[in-house]
Amino acid sequence: MFILRKHILRFCHFFILFLILISISESTFPKERDDTLKFVHLTDIHLILNPINYDSSFIQRRFNYFWHDTKPFIKFLNTNSVIKQSDFLVITGDMIDFYEAESTEGGLMGNQIELFQKLIKSETNSIVYLTLGNHDITSYPKRRYHQNHANEARSTWIKNSPIFNHGTYYCKIYKVGSTVYRLIFLDNAYFSVKTQKGQADFTIDRPQLDWLKAQLNESPDDKEIILMHMPLPVPYNQDEERTNPYLIYDDYVNRTNTQDFLNVLKDANNASIQIIVAGHEHNNDLFDFNFSEDFSFKQIKTGAFGNSIDNWRLFQLTESDIIISIPDSLNQTIKIPLK
Protein backbone atom coordinates (compact mmCIF):
# COMPACT_ATOMS: atom_id res chain seq x y z
CA MET A 1 0.00 0.00 0.00
CA PHE A 2 2.86 2.33 0.90
CA ILE A 3 4.62 1.58 -2.41
CA LEU A 4 1.42 2.23 -4.38
CA ARG A 5 0.92 5.55 -2.61
CA LYS A 6 4.54 6.47 -3.35
CA HIS A 7 4.04 5.79 -7.08
CA ILE A 8 0.81 7.81 -7.13
CA LEU A 9 2.57 10.73 -5.43
CA ARG A 10 5.45 10.55 -7.92
CA PHE A 11 2.98 10.50 -10.82
CA CYS A 12 1.19 13.56 -9.42
CA HIS A 13 4.47 15.46 -9.16
CA PHE A 14 5.32 14.53 -12.75
CA PHE A 15 1.86 15.58 -13.98
CA ILE A 16 2.07 18.96 -12.21
CA LEU A 17 5.52 19.56 -13.73
CA PHE A 18 4.12 18.67 -17.16
CA LEU A 19 1.26 21.17 -16.77
CA ILE A 20 3.70 23.90 -15.73
CA LEU A 21 5.88 23.28 -18.77
CA ILE A 22 3.03 23.42 -21.28
CA SER A 23 1.67 26.58 -19.67
CA ILE A 24 4.91 28.49 -20.28
CA SER A 25 4.50 31.18 -22.95
CA GLU A 26 4.92 30.10 -26.56
CA SER A 27 7.61 32.74 -26.93
CA THR A 28 9.93 30.83 -24.56
CA PHE A 29 10.62 27.94 -26.90
CA PRO A 30 10.77 28.27 -30.68
CA LYS A 31 8.15 26.45 -32.71
CA GLU A 32 9.88 24.20 -35.22
CA ARG A 33 9.22 24.46 -38.95
CA ASP A 34 11.32 22.33 -41.30
CA ASP A 35 11.42 24.47 -44.42
CA THR A 36 8.87 27.33 -44.62
CA LEU A 37 6.70 29.29 -42.20
CA LYS A 38 3.68 30.84 -43.94
CA PHE A 39 1.29 33.51 -42.80
CA VAL A 40 -1.32 35.74 -44.43
CA HIS A 41 -1.27 39.46 -43.63
CA LEU A 42 -4.46 41.55 -43.46
CA THR A 43 -4.93 45.02 -42.07
CA ASP A 44 -7.59 47.73 -41.69
CA ILE A 45 -10.72 45.60 -41.92
CA HIS A 46 -12.85 48.28 -40.19
CA LEU A 47 -15.76 46.00 -39.31
CA ILE A 48 -18.92 47.56 -37.88
CA LEU A 49 -20.84 44.87 -36.02
CA ASN A 50 -24.57 45.24 -35.34
CA PRO A 51 -24.68 48.70 -36.99
CA ILE A 52 -28.43 49.01 -36.34
CA ASN A 53 -27.64 49.83 -32.70
CA TYR A 54 -25.73 53.00 -33.60
CA ASP A 55 -26.69 56.49 -34.74
CA SER A 56 -27.78 56.04 -38.36
CA SER A 57 -26.22 59.26 -39.72
CA PHE A 58 -22.84 58.30 -38.25
CA ILE A 59 -23.06 54.74 -39.60
CA GLN A 60 -23.98 55.94 -43.09
CA ARG A 61 -20.93 58.20 -43.13
CA ARG A 62 -18.71 55.27 -42.17
CA PHE A 63 -20.29 53.05 -44.82
CA ASN A 64 -19.08 55.53 -47.43
CA TYR A 65 -15.59 54.17 -46.74
CA PHE A 66 -16.01 50.51 -45.81
CA TRP A 67 -18.25 47.46 -46.19
CA HIS A 68 -21.82 47.50 -44.97
CA ASP A 69 -21.57 44.08 -43.30
CA THR A 70 -19.20 41.28 -42.27
CA LYS A 71 -19.97 38.93 -45.18
CA PRO A 72 -16.85 39.65 -47.32
CA PHE A 73 -14.56 39.07 -44.32
CA ILE A 74 -16.35 35.89 -43.24
CA LYS A 75 -16.30 34.55 -46.80
CA PHE A 76 -12.57 35.26 -47.02
CA LEU A 77 -11.90 33.39 -43.78
CA ASN A 78 -13.97 30.41 -44.89
CA THR A 79 -13.00 30.06 -48.53
CA ASN A 80 -9.47 31.42 -49.03
CA SER A 81 -7.30 28.36 -49.59
CA VAL A 82 -4.10 30.28 -48.80
CA ILE A 83 -5.25 30.85 -45.21
CA LYS A 84 -6.02 27.16 -44.80
CA GLN A 85 -2.51 26.26 -45.99
CA SER A 86 -0.79 28.86 -43.79
CA ASP A 87 0.47 28.50 -40.25
CA PHE A 88 -1.38 31.55 -38.98
CA LEU A 89 -3.13 34.80 -39.89
CA VAL A 90 -1.85 38.27 -38.89
CA ILE A 91 -4.14 41.33 -38.71
CA THR A 92 -2.22 44.54 -38.01
CA GLY A 93 -4.92 46.71 -36.54
CA ASP A 94 -8.18 48.51 -37.20
CA MET A 95 -9.99 45.22 -36.93
CA ILE A 96 -13.07 47.22 -35.95
CA ASP A 97 -14.04 50.73 -37.05
CA PHE A 98 -14.44 52.06 -33.50
CA TYR A 99 -14.21 50.99 -29.88
CA GLU A 100 -17.42 52.85 -29.01
CA ALA A 101 -19.78 55.22 -30.82
CA GLU A 102 -23.01 57.15 -30.43
CA SER A 103 -25.91 54.73 -30.01
CA THR A 104 -29.50 55.08 -31.20
CA GLU A 105 -30.51 55.79 -27.60
CA GLY A 106 -27.86 58.45 -27.06
CA GLY A 107 -24.52 58.11 -25.31
CA LEU A 108 -21.59 55.90 -26.24
CA MET A 109 -22.00 52.16 -26.69
CA GLY A 110 -19.03 49.85 -26.99
CA ASN A 111 -19.49 46.15 -27.72
CA GLN A 112 -17.46 45.88 -30.95
CA ILE A 113 -14.48 44.12 -29.36
CA GLU A 114 -16.61 41.36 -27.87
CA LEU A 115 -18.49 40.86 -31.14
CA PHE A 116 -15.28 40.80 -33.17
CA GLN A 117 -13.72 38.16 -30.94
CA LYS A 118 -16.90 36.09 -31.12
CA LEU A 119 -16.79 36.29 -34.94
CA ILE A 120 -13.12 35.21 -35.08
CA LYS A 121 -13.77 32.31 -32.73
CA SER A 122 -16.77 31.06 -34.73
CA GLU A 123 -15.51 31.60 -38.28
CA THR A 124 -11.92 30.34 -38.32
CA ASN A 125 -9.82 27.60 -36.78
CA SER A 126 -6.62 29.43 -37.76
CA ILE A 127 -4.22 30.89 -35.24
CA VAL A 128 -4.80 34.65 -35.42
CA TYR A 129 -2.24 37.20 -34.23
CA LEU A 130 -3.44 40.79 -33.78
CA THR A 131 -1.96 44.23 -33.24
CA LEU A 132 -4.09 47.17 -32.16
CA GLY A 133 -4.86 50.02 -34.55
CA ASN A 134 -6.01 53.54 -33.76
CA HIS A 135 -9.67 52.74 -34.56
CA ASP A 136 -9.59 49.79 -32.16
CA ILE A 137 -9.18 52.20 -29.22
CA THR A 138 -11.06 55.26 -30.53
CA SER A 139 -14.40 56.68 -29.35
CA TYR A 140 -16.86 58.43 -31.67
CA PRO A 141 -19.26 60.81 -29.91
CA LYS A 142 -21.46 62.84 -32.26
CA ARG A 143 -19.49 64.70 -34.93
CA ARG A 144 -16.07 64.11 -33.34
CA TYR A 145 -13.71 61.42 -32.12
CA HIS A 146 -11.08 60.97 -29.40
CA GLN A 147 -8.86 58.39 -27.69
CA ASN A 148 -9.67 59.48 -24.14
CA HIS A 149 -10.93 55.98 -23.32
CA ALA A 150 -7.92 54.18 -24.82
CA ASN A 151 -6.96 52.48 -21.54
CA GLU A 152 -10.49 51.19 -21.13
CA ALA A 153 -10.45 49.93 -24.72
CA ARG A 154 -7.13 48.17 -24.23
CA SER A 155 -8.43 46.52 -21.05
CA THR A 156 -11.45 45.27 -22.99
CA TRP A 157 -9.19 43.79 -25.70
CA ILE A 158 -7.05 42.10 -23.04
CA LYS A 159 -10.11 40.67 -21.33
CA ASN A 160 -11.74 39.33 -24.50
CA SER A 161 -8.94 38.40 -26.89
CA PRO A 162 -6.71 35.48 -25.80
CA ILE A 163 -3.75 36.75 -27.84
CA PHE A 164 -3.68 39.87 -25.63
CA ASN A 165 -4.05 38.03 -22.32
CA HIS A 166 -0.54 39.06 -21.27
CA GLY A 167 -0.73 42.55 -22.78
CA THR A 168 -1.22 44.34 -26.08
CA TYR A 169 2.38 43.86 -27.24
CA TYR A 170 4.10 40.48 -27.37
CA CYS A 171 6.43 38.27 -29.40
CA LYS A 172 6.31 34.83 -30.98
CA ILE A 173 9.36 32.77 -31.88
CA TYR A 174 9.54 30.25 -34.72
CA LYS A 175 12.45 28.14 -35.94
CA VAL A 176 12.69 27.43 -39.67
CA GLY A 177 15.52 25.01 -40.38
CA SER A 178 18.50 26.57 -38.60
CA THR A 179 17.03 30.11 -38.64
CA VAL A 180 15.16 31.52 -35.65
CA TYR A 181 12.57 34.21 -36.40
CA ARG A 182 11.41 36.55 -33.64
CA LEU A 183 8.06 38.10 -34.58
CA ILE A 184 7.53 41.25 -32.50
CA PHE A 185 3.95 42.55 -32.34
CA LEU A 186 3.82 46.18 -31.17
CA ASP A 187 0.98 48.38 -29.96
CA ASN A 188 1.39 51.78 -31.62
CA ALA A 189 -2.33 52.54 -31.81
CA TYR A 190 -2.20 55.83 -29.92
CA PHE A 191 -1.95 58.95 -32.08
CA SER A 192 1.00 61.29 -31.62
CA VAL A 193 0.65 65.04 -31.31
CA LYS A 194 1.94 66.22 -34.68
CA THR A 195 3.43 69.70 -34.83
CA GLN A 196 4.47 69.66 -38.48
CA LYS A 197 3.94 67.82 -41.75
CA GLY A 198 5.78 64.55 -42.20
CA GLN A 199 5.84 63.50 -38.56
CA ALA A 200 4.89 59.96 -37.54
CA ASP A 201 1.25 59.34 -36.66
CA PHE A 202 2.08 57.16 -33.67
CA THR A 203 3.66 57.35 -30.26
CA ILE A 204 5.00 54.44 -28.18
CA ASP A 205 5.43 54.79 -24.43
CA ARG A 206 8.68 54.17 -22.54
CA PRO A 207 7.71 50.81 -20.95
CA GLN A 208 6.95 49.33 -24.37
CA LEU A 209 10.18 50.72 -25.81
CA ASP A 210 12.15 49.19 -22.93
CA TRP A 211 10.42 45.85 -23.59
CA LEU A 212 11.22 46.16 -27.31
CA LYS A 213 14.89 46.81 -26.55
CA ALA A 214 14.99 43.70 -24.36
CA GLN A 215 13.44 41.64 -27.17
CA LEU A 216 15.98 42.89 -29.71
CA ASN A 217 18.85 42.15 -27.33
CA GLU A 218 17.56 38.70 -26.39
CA SER A 219 19.67 36.82 -28.94
CA PRO A 220 22.41 37.67 -31.45
CA ASP A 221 21.27 34.86 -33.73
CA ASP A 222 17.57 35.47 -34.37
CA LYS A 223 16.02 37.45 -37.23
CA GLU A 224 13.43 40.01 -36.16
CA ILE A 225 10.25 41.01 -37.94
CA ILE A 226 8.30 43.91 -36.41
CA LEU A 227 4.54 44.01 -36.99
CA MET A 228 2.60 47.15 -36.06
CA HIS A 229 -0.34 49.20 -37.26
CA MET A 230 1.04 52.65 -38.10
CA PRO A 231 4.10 52.67 -40.37
CA LEU A 232 7.19 54.80 -40.28
CA PRO A 233 6.75 57.85 -42.52
CA VAL A 234 8.19 57.42 -46.00
CA PRO A 235 10.19 60.45 -47.17
CA TYR A 236 8.03 62.69 -49.32
CA ASN A 237 10.43 63.10 -52.22
CA GLN A 238 11.43 59.48 -52.66
CA ASP A 239 13.25 60.06 -55.95
CA GLU A 240 15.44 62.71 -54.34
CA GLU A 241 16.09 60.51 -51.31
CA ARG A 242 17.04 57.54 -53.46
CA THR A 243 19.76 59.49 -55.30
CA ASN A 244 21.67 59.07 -52.04
CA PRO A 245 22.14 55.39 -51.10
CA TYR A 246 21.59 56.24 -47.43
CA LEU A 247 19.01 58.29 -45.56
CA ILE A 248 20.51 60.84 -43.19
CA TYR A 249 19.52 59.44 -39.80
CA ASP A 250 19.53 62.63 -37.72
CA ASP A 251 17.61 64.52 -40.38
CA TYR A 252 15.01 61.76 -40.71
CA VAL A 253 14.31 61.27 -36.99
CA ASN A 254 14.11 65.01 -36.34
CA ARG A 255 11.79 65.52 -39.31
CA THR A 256 9.51 62.61 -38.40
CA ASN A 257 9.69 62.70 -34.58
CA THR A 258 10.69 59.01 -34.49
CA GLN A 259 13.92 59.32 -32.54
CA ASP A 260 12.83 57.39 -29.44
CA PHE A 261 11.58 54.43 -31.49
CA LEU A 262 14.40 54.32 -34.04
CA ASN A 263 17.11 54.79 -31.41
CA VAL A 264 15.93 51.55 -29.81
CA LEU A 265 16.16 49.73 -33.15
CA LYS A 266 19.54 51.26 -33.99
CA ASP A 267 21.26 50.90 -30.62
CA ALA A 268 20.14 47.40 -29.63
CA ASN A 269 23.33 45.32 -29.52
CA ASN A 270 21.87 42.11 -30.92
CA ALA A 271 19.28 43.52 -33.31
CA SER A 272 18.88 41.99 -36.77
CA ILE A 273 15.70 43.66 -38.00
CA GLN A 274 14.66 42.40 -41.42
CA ILE A 275 11.32 44.08 -42.11
CA ILE A 276 8.56 46.17 -40.57
CA VAL A 277 5.04 45.08 -41.56
CA ALA A 278 2.27 47.70 -41.23
CA GLY A 279 -1.01 49.10 -42.53
CA HIS A 280 -2.98 52.21 -41.52
CA GLU A 281 -2.41 54.25 -44.67
CA HIS A 282 -4.66 52.03 -46.83
CA ASN A 283 -2.09 51.57 -49.59
CA ASN A 284 0.34 48.91 -50.76
CA ASP A 285 3.96 49.94 -50.61
CA LEU A 286 7.54 48.75 -50.06
CA PHE A 287 10.31 51.10 -48.95
CA ASP A 288 13.98 50.55 -48.10
CA PHE A 289 15.11 52.32 -44.94
CA ASN A 290 18.85 52.42 -45.51
CA PHE A 291 20.52 54.56 -42.87
CA SER A 292 23.95 52.91 -42.96
CA GLU A 293 25.65 49.60 -43.76
CA ASP A 294 24.93 48.50 -40.19
CA PHE A 295 21.37 49.82 -39.89
CA SER A 296 18.88 49.09 -42.66
CA PHE A 297 15.56 47.31 -43.06
CA LYS A 298 12.55 47.24 -45.36
CA GLN A 299 9.02 48.37 -44.56
CA ILE A 300 6.08 46.77 -46.31
CA LYS A 301 2.51 48.06 -46.13
CA THR A 302 -0.64 46.24 -47.19
CA GLY A 303 -3.77 48.10 -48.32
CA ALA A 304 -7.02 48.19 -46.35
CA PHE A 305 -8.94 44.93 -46.46
CA GLY A 306 -12.04 46.97 -45.64
CA ASN A 307 -11.73 48.58 -49.08
CA SER A 308 -11.05 45.44 -51.09
CA ILE A 309 -10.82 41.70 -50.49
CA ASP A 310 -7.78 41.79 -52.81
CA ASN A 311 -5.72 43.51 -50.12
CA TRP A 312 -3.88 40.59 -48.56
CA ARG A 313 -0.37 39.22 -48.81
CA LEU A 314 1.27 35.85 -48.20
CA PHE A 315 4.56 35.90 -46.26
CA GLN A 316 6.85 32.87 -46.50
CA LEU A 317 9.78 32.71 -44.09
CA THR A 318 12.49 30.26 -45.12
CA GLU A 319 15.90 29.45 -43.74
CA SER A 320 17.55 32.04 -45.99
CA ASP A 321 14.86 34.41 -47.35
CA ILE A 322 11.62 36.23 -46.68
CA ILE A 323 9.27 35.85 -49.65
CA ILE A 324 6.33 38.26 -49.87
CA SER A 325 3.55 38.09 -52.43
CA ILE A 326 2.12 41.11 -54.17
CA PRO A 327 -1.49 41.75 -53.05
CA ASP A 328 -3.98 39.01 -53.94
CA SER A 329 -1.47 36.92 -55.83
CA LEU A 330 0.90 34.02 -55.45
CA ASN A 331 2.40 34.40 -58.91
CA GLN A 332 4.53 37.47 -58.20
CA THR A 333 6.67 37.74 -55.13
CA ILE A 334 9.38 39.87 -53.55
CA LYS A 335 12.34 37.89 -52.21
CA ILE A 336 14.32 39.49 -49.38
CA PRO A 337 17.56 37.66 -48.46
CA LEU A 338 18.21 37.54 -44.73
CA LYS A 339 20.92 39.85 -43.46
Coordinates of C-alpha atoms in Angstrom, one line a residue:
M1 CA 0.0 0.0 0.0
F2 CA 2.9 2.3 0.9
I3 CA 4.6 1.6 -2.4
L4 CA 1.4 2.2 -4.4
R5 CA 0.9 5.6 -2.6
K6 CA 4.5 6.5 -3.4
H7 CA 4.0 5.8 -7.1
I8 CA 0.8 7.8 -7.1
L9 CA 2.6 10.7 -5.4
R10 CA 5.4 10.5 -7.9
F11 CA 3.0 10.5 -10.8
C12 CA 1.2 13.6 -9.4
H13 CA 4.5 15.5 -9.2
F14 CA 5.3 14.5 -12.7
F15 CA 1.9 15.6 -14.0
I16 CA 2.1 19.0 -12.2
L17 CA 5.5 19.6 -13.7
F18 CA 4.1 18.7 -17.2
L19 CA 1.3 21.2 -16.8
I20 CA 3.7 23.9 -15.7
L21 CA 5.9 23.3 -18.8
I22 CA 3.0 23.4 -21.3
S23 CA 1.7 26.6 -19.7
I24 CA 4.9 28.5 -20.3
S25 CA 4.5 31.2 -22.9
E26 CA 4.9 30.1 -26.6
S27 CA 7.6 32.7 -26.9
T28 CA 9.9 30.8 -24.6
F29 CA 10.6 27.9 -26.9
P30 CA 10.8 28.3 -30.7
K31 CA 8.1 26.5 -32.7
E32 CA 9.9 24.2 -35.2
R33 CA 9.2 24.5 -39.0
D34 CA 11.3 22.3 -41.3
D35 CA 11.4 24.5 -44.4
T36 CA 8.9 27.3 -44.6
L37 CA 6.7 29.3 -42.2
K38 CA 3.7 30.8 -43.9
F39 CA 1.3 33.5 -42.8
V40 CA -1.3 35.7 -44.4
H41 CA -1.3 39.5 -43.6
L42 CA -4.5 41.5 -43.5
T43 CA -4.9 45.0 -42.1
D44 CA -7.6 47.7 -41.7
I45 CA -10.7 45.6 -41.9
H46 CA -12.9 48.3 -40.2
L47 CA -15.8 46.0 -39.3
I48 CA -18.9 47.6 -37.9
L49 CA -20.8 44.9 -36.0
N50 CA -24.6 45.2 -35.3
P51 CA -24.7 48.7 -37.0
I52 CA -28.4 49.0 -36.3
N53 CA -27.6 49.8 -32.7
Y54 CA -25.7 53.0 -33.6
D55 CA -26.7 56.5 -34.7
S56 CA -27.8 56.0 -38.4
S57 CA -26.2 59.3 -39.7
F58 CA -22.8 58.3 -38.3
I59 CA -23.1 54.7 -39.6
Q60 CA -24.0 55.9 -43.1
R61 CA -20.9 58.2 -43.1
R62 CA -18.7 55.3 -42.2
F63 CA -20.3 53.1 -44.8
N64 CA -19.1 55.5 -47.4
Y65 CA -15.6 54.2 -46.7
F66 CA -16.0 50.5 -45.8
W67 CA -18.2 47.5 -46.2
H68 CA -21.8 47.5 -45.0
D69 CA -21.6 44.1 -43.3
T70 CA -19.2 41.3 -42.3
K71 CA -20.0 38.9 -45.2
P72 CA -16.8 39.7 -47.3
F73 CA -14.6 39.1 -44.3
I74 CA -16.3 35.9 -43.2
K75 CA -16.3 34.6 -46.8
F76 CA -12.6 35.3 -47.0
L77 CA -11.9 33.4 -43.8
N78 CA -14.0 30.4 -44.9
T79 CA -13.0 30.1 -48.5
N80 CA -9.5 31.4 -49.0
S81 CA -7.3 28.4 -49.6
V82 CA -4.1 30.3 -48.8
I83 CA -5.3 30.8 -45.2
K84 CA -6.0 27.2 -44.8
Q85 CA -2.5 26.3 -46.0
S86 CA -0.8 28.9 -43.8
D87 CA 0.5 28.5 -40.2
F88 CA -1.4 31.6 -39.0
L89 CA -3.1 34.8 -39.9
V90 CA -1.9 38.3 -38.9
I91 CA -4.1 41.3 -38.7
T92 CA -2.2 44.5 -38.0
G93 CA -4.9 46.7 -36.5
D94 CA -8.2 48.5 -37.2
M95 CA -10.0 45.2 -36.9
I96 CA -13.1 47.2 -36.0
D97 CA -14.0 50.7 -37.0
F98 CA -14.4 52.1 -33.5
Y99 CA -14.2 51.0 -29.9
E100 CA -17.4 52.8 -29.0
A101 CA -19.8 55.2 -30.8
E102 CA -23.0 57.2 -30.4
S103 CA -25.9 54.7 -30.0
T104 CA -29.5 55.1 -31.2
E105 CA -30.5 55.8 -27.6
G106 CA -27.9 58.4 -27.1
G107 CA -24.5 58.1 -25.3
L108 CA -21.6 55.9 -26.2
M109 CA -22.0 52.2 -26.7
G110 CA -19.0 49.8 -27.0
N111 CA -19.5 46.2 -27.7
Q112 CA -17.5 45.9 -30.9
I113 CA -14.5 44.1 -29.4
E114 CA -16.6 41.4 -27.9
L115 CA -18.5 40.9 -31.1
F116 CA -15.3 40.8 -33.2
Q117 CA -13.7 38.2 -30.9
K118 CA -16.9 36.1 -31.1
L119 CA -16.8 36.3 -34.9
I120 CA -13.1 35.2 -35.1
K121 CA -13.8 32.3 -32.7
S122 CA -16.8 31.1 -34.7
E123 CA -15.5 31.6 -38.3
T124 CA -11.9 30.3 -38.3
N125 CA -9.8 27.6 -36.8
S126 CA -6.6 29.4 -37.8
I127 CA -4.2 30.9 -35.2
V128 CA -4.8 34.7 -35.4
Y129 CA -2.2 37.2 -34.2
L130 CA -3.4 40.8 -33.8
T131 CA -2.0 44.2 -33.2
L132 CA -4.1 47.2 -32.2
G133 CA -4.9 50.0 -34.5
N134 CA -6.0 53.5 -33.8
H135 CA -9.7 52.7 -34.6
D136 CA -9.6 49.8 -32.2
I137 CA -9.2 52.2 -29.2
T138 CA -11.1 55.3 -30.5
S139 CA -14.4 56.7 -29.3
Y140 CA -16.9 58.4 -31.7
P141 CA -19.3 60.8 -29.9
K142 CA -21.5 62.8 -32.3
R143 CA -19.5 64.7 -34.9
R144 CA -16.1 64.1 -33.3
Y145 CA -13.7 61.4 -32.1
H146 CA -11.1 61.0 -29.4
Q147 CA -8.9 58.4 -27.7
N148 CA -9.7 59.5 -24.1
H149 CA -10.9 56.0 -23.3
A150 CA -7.9 54.2 -24.8
N151 CA -7.0 52.5 -21.5
E152 CA -10.5 51.2 -21.1
A153 CA -10.5 49.9 -24.7
R154 CA -7.1 48.2 -24.2
S155 CA -8.4 46.5 -21.1
T156 CA -11.4 45.3 -23.0
W157 CA -9.2 43.8 -25.7
I158 CA -7.0 42.1 -23.0
K159 CA -10.1 40.7 -21.3
N160 CA -11.7 39.3 -24.5
S161 CA -8.9 38.4 -26.9
P162 CA -6.7 35.5 -25.8
I163 CA -3.7 36.7 -27.8
F164 CA -3.7 39.9 -25.6
N165 CA -4.1 38.0 -22.3
H166 CA -0.5 39.1 -21.3
G167 CA -0.7 42.6 -22.8
T168 CA -1.2 44.3 -26.1
Y169 CA 2.4 43.9 -27.2
Y170 CA 4.1 40.5 -27.4
C171 CA 6.4 38.3 -29.4
K172 CA 6.3 34.8 -31.0
I173 CA 9.4 32.8 -31.9
Y174 CA 9.5 30.2 -34.7
K175 CA 12.4 28.1 -35.9
V176 CA 12.7 27.4 -39.7
G177 CA 15.5 25.0 -40.4
S178 CA 18.5 26.6 -38.6
T179 CA 17.0 30.1 -38.6
V180 CA 15.2 31.5 -35.6
Y181 CA 12.6 34.2 -36.4
R182 CA 11.4 36.6 -33.6
L183 CA 8.1 38.1 -34.6
I184 CA 7.5 41.3 -32.5
F185 CA 3.9 42.6 -32.3
L186 CA 3.8 46.2 -31.2
D187 CA 1.0 48.4 -30.0
N188 CA 1.4 51.8 -31.6
A189 CA -2.3 52.5 -31.8
Y190 CA -2.2 55.8 -29.9
F191 CA -1.9 58.9 -32.1
S192 CA 1.0 61.3 -31.6
V193 CA 0.6 65.0 -31.3
K194 CA 1.9 66.2 -34.7
T195 CA 3.4 69.7 -34.8
Q196 CA 4.5 69.7 -38.5
K197 CA 3.9 67.8 -41.7
G198 CA 5.8 64.6 -42.2
Q199 CA 5.8 63.5 -38.6
A200 CA 4.9 60.0 -37.5
D201 CA 1.2 59.3 -36.7
F202 CA 2.1 57.2 -33.7
T203 CA 3.7 57.3 -30.3
I204 CA 5.0 54.4 -28.2
D205 CA 5.4 54.8 -24.4
R206 CA 8.7 54.2 -22.5
P207 CA 7.7 50.8 -20.9
Q208 CA 7.0 49.3 -24.4
L209 CA 10.2 50.7 -25.8
D210 CA 12.2 49.2 -22.9
W211 CA 10.4 45.8 -23.6
L212 CA 11.2 46.2 -27.3
K213 CA 14.9 46.8 -26.5
A214 CA 15.0 43.7 -24.4
Q215 CA 13.4 41.6 -27.2
L216 CA 16.0 42.9 -29.7
N217 CA 18.9 42.2 -27.3
E218 CA 17.6 38.7 -26.4
S219 CA 19.7 36.8 -28.9
P220 CA 22.4 37.7 -31.4
D221 CA 21.3 34.9 -33.7
D222 CA 17.6 35.5 -34.4
K223 CA 16.0 37.5 -37.2
E224 CA 13.4 40.0 -36.2
I225 CA 10.2 41.0 -37.9
I226 CA 8.3 43.9 -36.4
L227 CA 4.5 44.0 -37.0
M228 CA 2.6 47.1 -36.1
H229 CA -0.3 49.2 -37.3
M230 CA 1.0 52.7 -38.1
P231 CA 4.1 52.7 -40.4
L232 CA 7.2 54.8 -40.3
P233 CA 6.7 57.9 -42.5
V234 CA 8.2 57.4 -46.0
P235 CA 10.2 60.5 -47.2
Y236 CA 8.0 62.7 -49.3
N237 CA 10.4 63.1 -52.2
Q238 CA 11.4 59.5 -52.7
D239 CA 13.3 60.1 -55.9
E240 CA 15.4 62.7 -54.3
E241 CA 16.1 60.5 -51.3
R242 CA 17.0 57.5 -53.5
T243 CA 19.8 59.5 -55.3
N244 CA 21.7 59.1 -52.0
P245 CA 22.1 55.4 -51.1
Y246 CA 21.6 56.2 -47.4
L247 CA 19.0 58.3 -45.6
I248 CA 20.5 60.8 -43.2
Y249 CA 19.5 59.4 -39.8
D250 CA 19.5 62.6 -37.7
D251 CA 17.6 64.5 -40.4
Y252 CA 15.0 61.8 -40.7
V253 CA 14.3 61.3 -37.0
N254 CA 14.1 65.0 -36.3
R255 CA 11.8 65.5 -39.3
T256 CA 9.5 62.6 -38.4
N257 CA 9.7 62.7 -34.6
T258 CA 10.7 59.0 -34.5
Q259 CA 13.9 59.3 -32.5
D260 CA 12.8 57.4 -29.4
F261 CA 11.6 54.4 -31.5
L262 CA 14.4 54.3 -34.0
N263 CA 17.1 54.8 -31.4
V264 CA 15.9 51.6 -29.8
L265 CA 16.2 49.7 -33.1
K266 CA 19.5 51.3 -34.0
D267 CA 21.3 50.9 -30.6
A268 CA 20.1 47.4 -29.6
N269 CA 23.3 45.3 -29.5
N270 CA 21.9 42.1 -30.9
A271 CA 19.3 43.5 -33.3
S272 CA 18.9 42.0 -36.8
I273 CA 15.7 43.7 -38.0
Q274 CA 14.7 42.4 -41.4
I275 CA 11.3 44.1 -42.1
I276 CA 8.6 46.2 -40.6
V277 CA 5.0 45.1 -41.6
A278 CA 2.3 47.7 -41.2
G279 CA -1.0 49.1 -42.5
H280 CA -3.0 52.2 -41.5
E281 CA -2.4 54.3 -44.7
H282 CA -4.7 52.0 -46.8
N283 CA -2.1 51.6 -49.6
N284 CA 0.3 48.9 -50.8
D285 CA 4.0 49.9 -50.6
L286 CA 7.5 48.7 -50.1
F287 CA 10.3 51.1 -48.9
D288 CA 14.0 50.5 -48.1
F289 CA 15.1 52.3 -44.9
N290 CA 18.9 52.4 -45.5
F291 CA 20.5 54.6 -42.9
S292 CA 24.0 52.9 -43.0
E293 CA 25.6 49.6 -43.8
D294 CA 24.9 48.5 -40.2
F295 CA 21.4 49.8 -39.9
S296 CA 18.9 49.1 -42.7
F297 CA 15.6 47.3 -43.1
K298 CA 12.5 47.2 -45.4
Q299 CA 9.0 48.4 -44.6
I300 CA 6.1 46.8 -46.3
K301 CA 2.5 48.1 -46.1
T302 CA -0.6 46.2 -47.2
G303 CA -3.8 48.1 -48.3
A304 CA -7.0 48.2 -46.3
F305 CA -8.9 44.9 -46.5
G306 CA -12.0 47.0 -45.6
N307 CA -11.7 48.6 -49.1
S308 CA -11.1 45.4 -51.1
I309 CA -10.8 41.7 -50.5
D310 CA -7.8 41.8 -52.8
N311 CA -5.7 43.5 -50.1
W312 CA -3.9 40.6 -48.6
R313 CA -0.4 39.2 -48.8
L314 CA 1.3 35.8 -48.2
F315 CA 4.6 35.9 -46.3
Q316 CA 6.9 32.9 -46.5
L317 CA 9.8 32.7 -44.1
T318 CA 12.5 30.3 -45.1
E319 CA 15.9 29.5 -43.7
S320 CA 17.6 32.0 -46.0
D321 CA 14.9 34.4 -47.3
I322 CA 11.6 36.2 -46.7
I323 CA 9.3 35.9 -49.7
I324 CA 6.3 38.3 -49.9
S325 CA 3.5 38.1 -52.4
I326 CA 2.1 41.1 -54.2
P327 CA -1.5 41.8 -53.0
D328 CA -4.0 39.0 -53.9
S329 CA -1.5 36.9 -55.8
L330 CA 0.9 34.0 -55.4
N331 CA 2.4 34.4 -58.9
Q332 CA 4.5 37.5 -58.2
T333 CA 6.7 37.7 -55.1
I334 CA 9.4 39.9 -53.5
K335 CA 12.3 37.9 -52.2
I336 CA 14.3 39.5 -49.4
P337 CA 17.6 37.7 -48.5
L338 CA 18.2 37.5 -44.7
K339 CA 20.9 39.8 -43.5

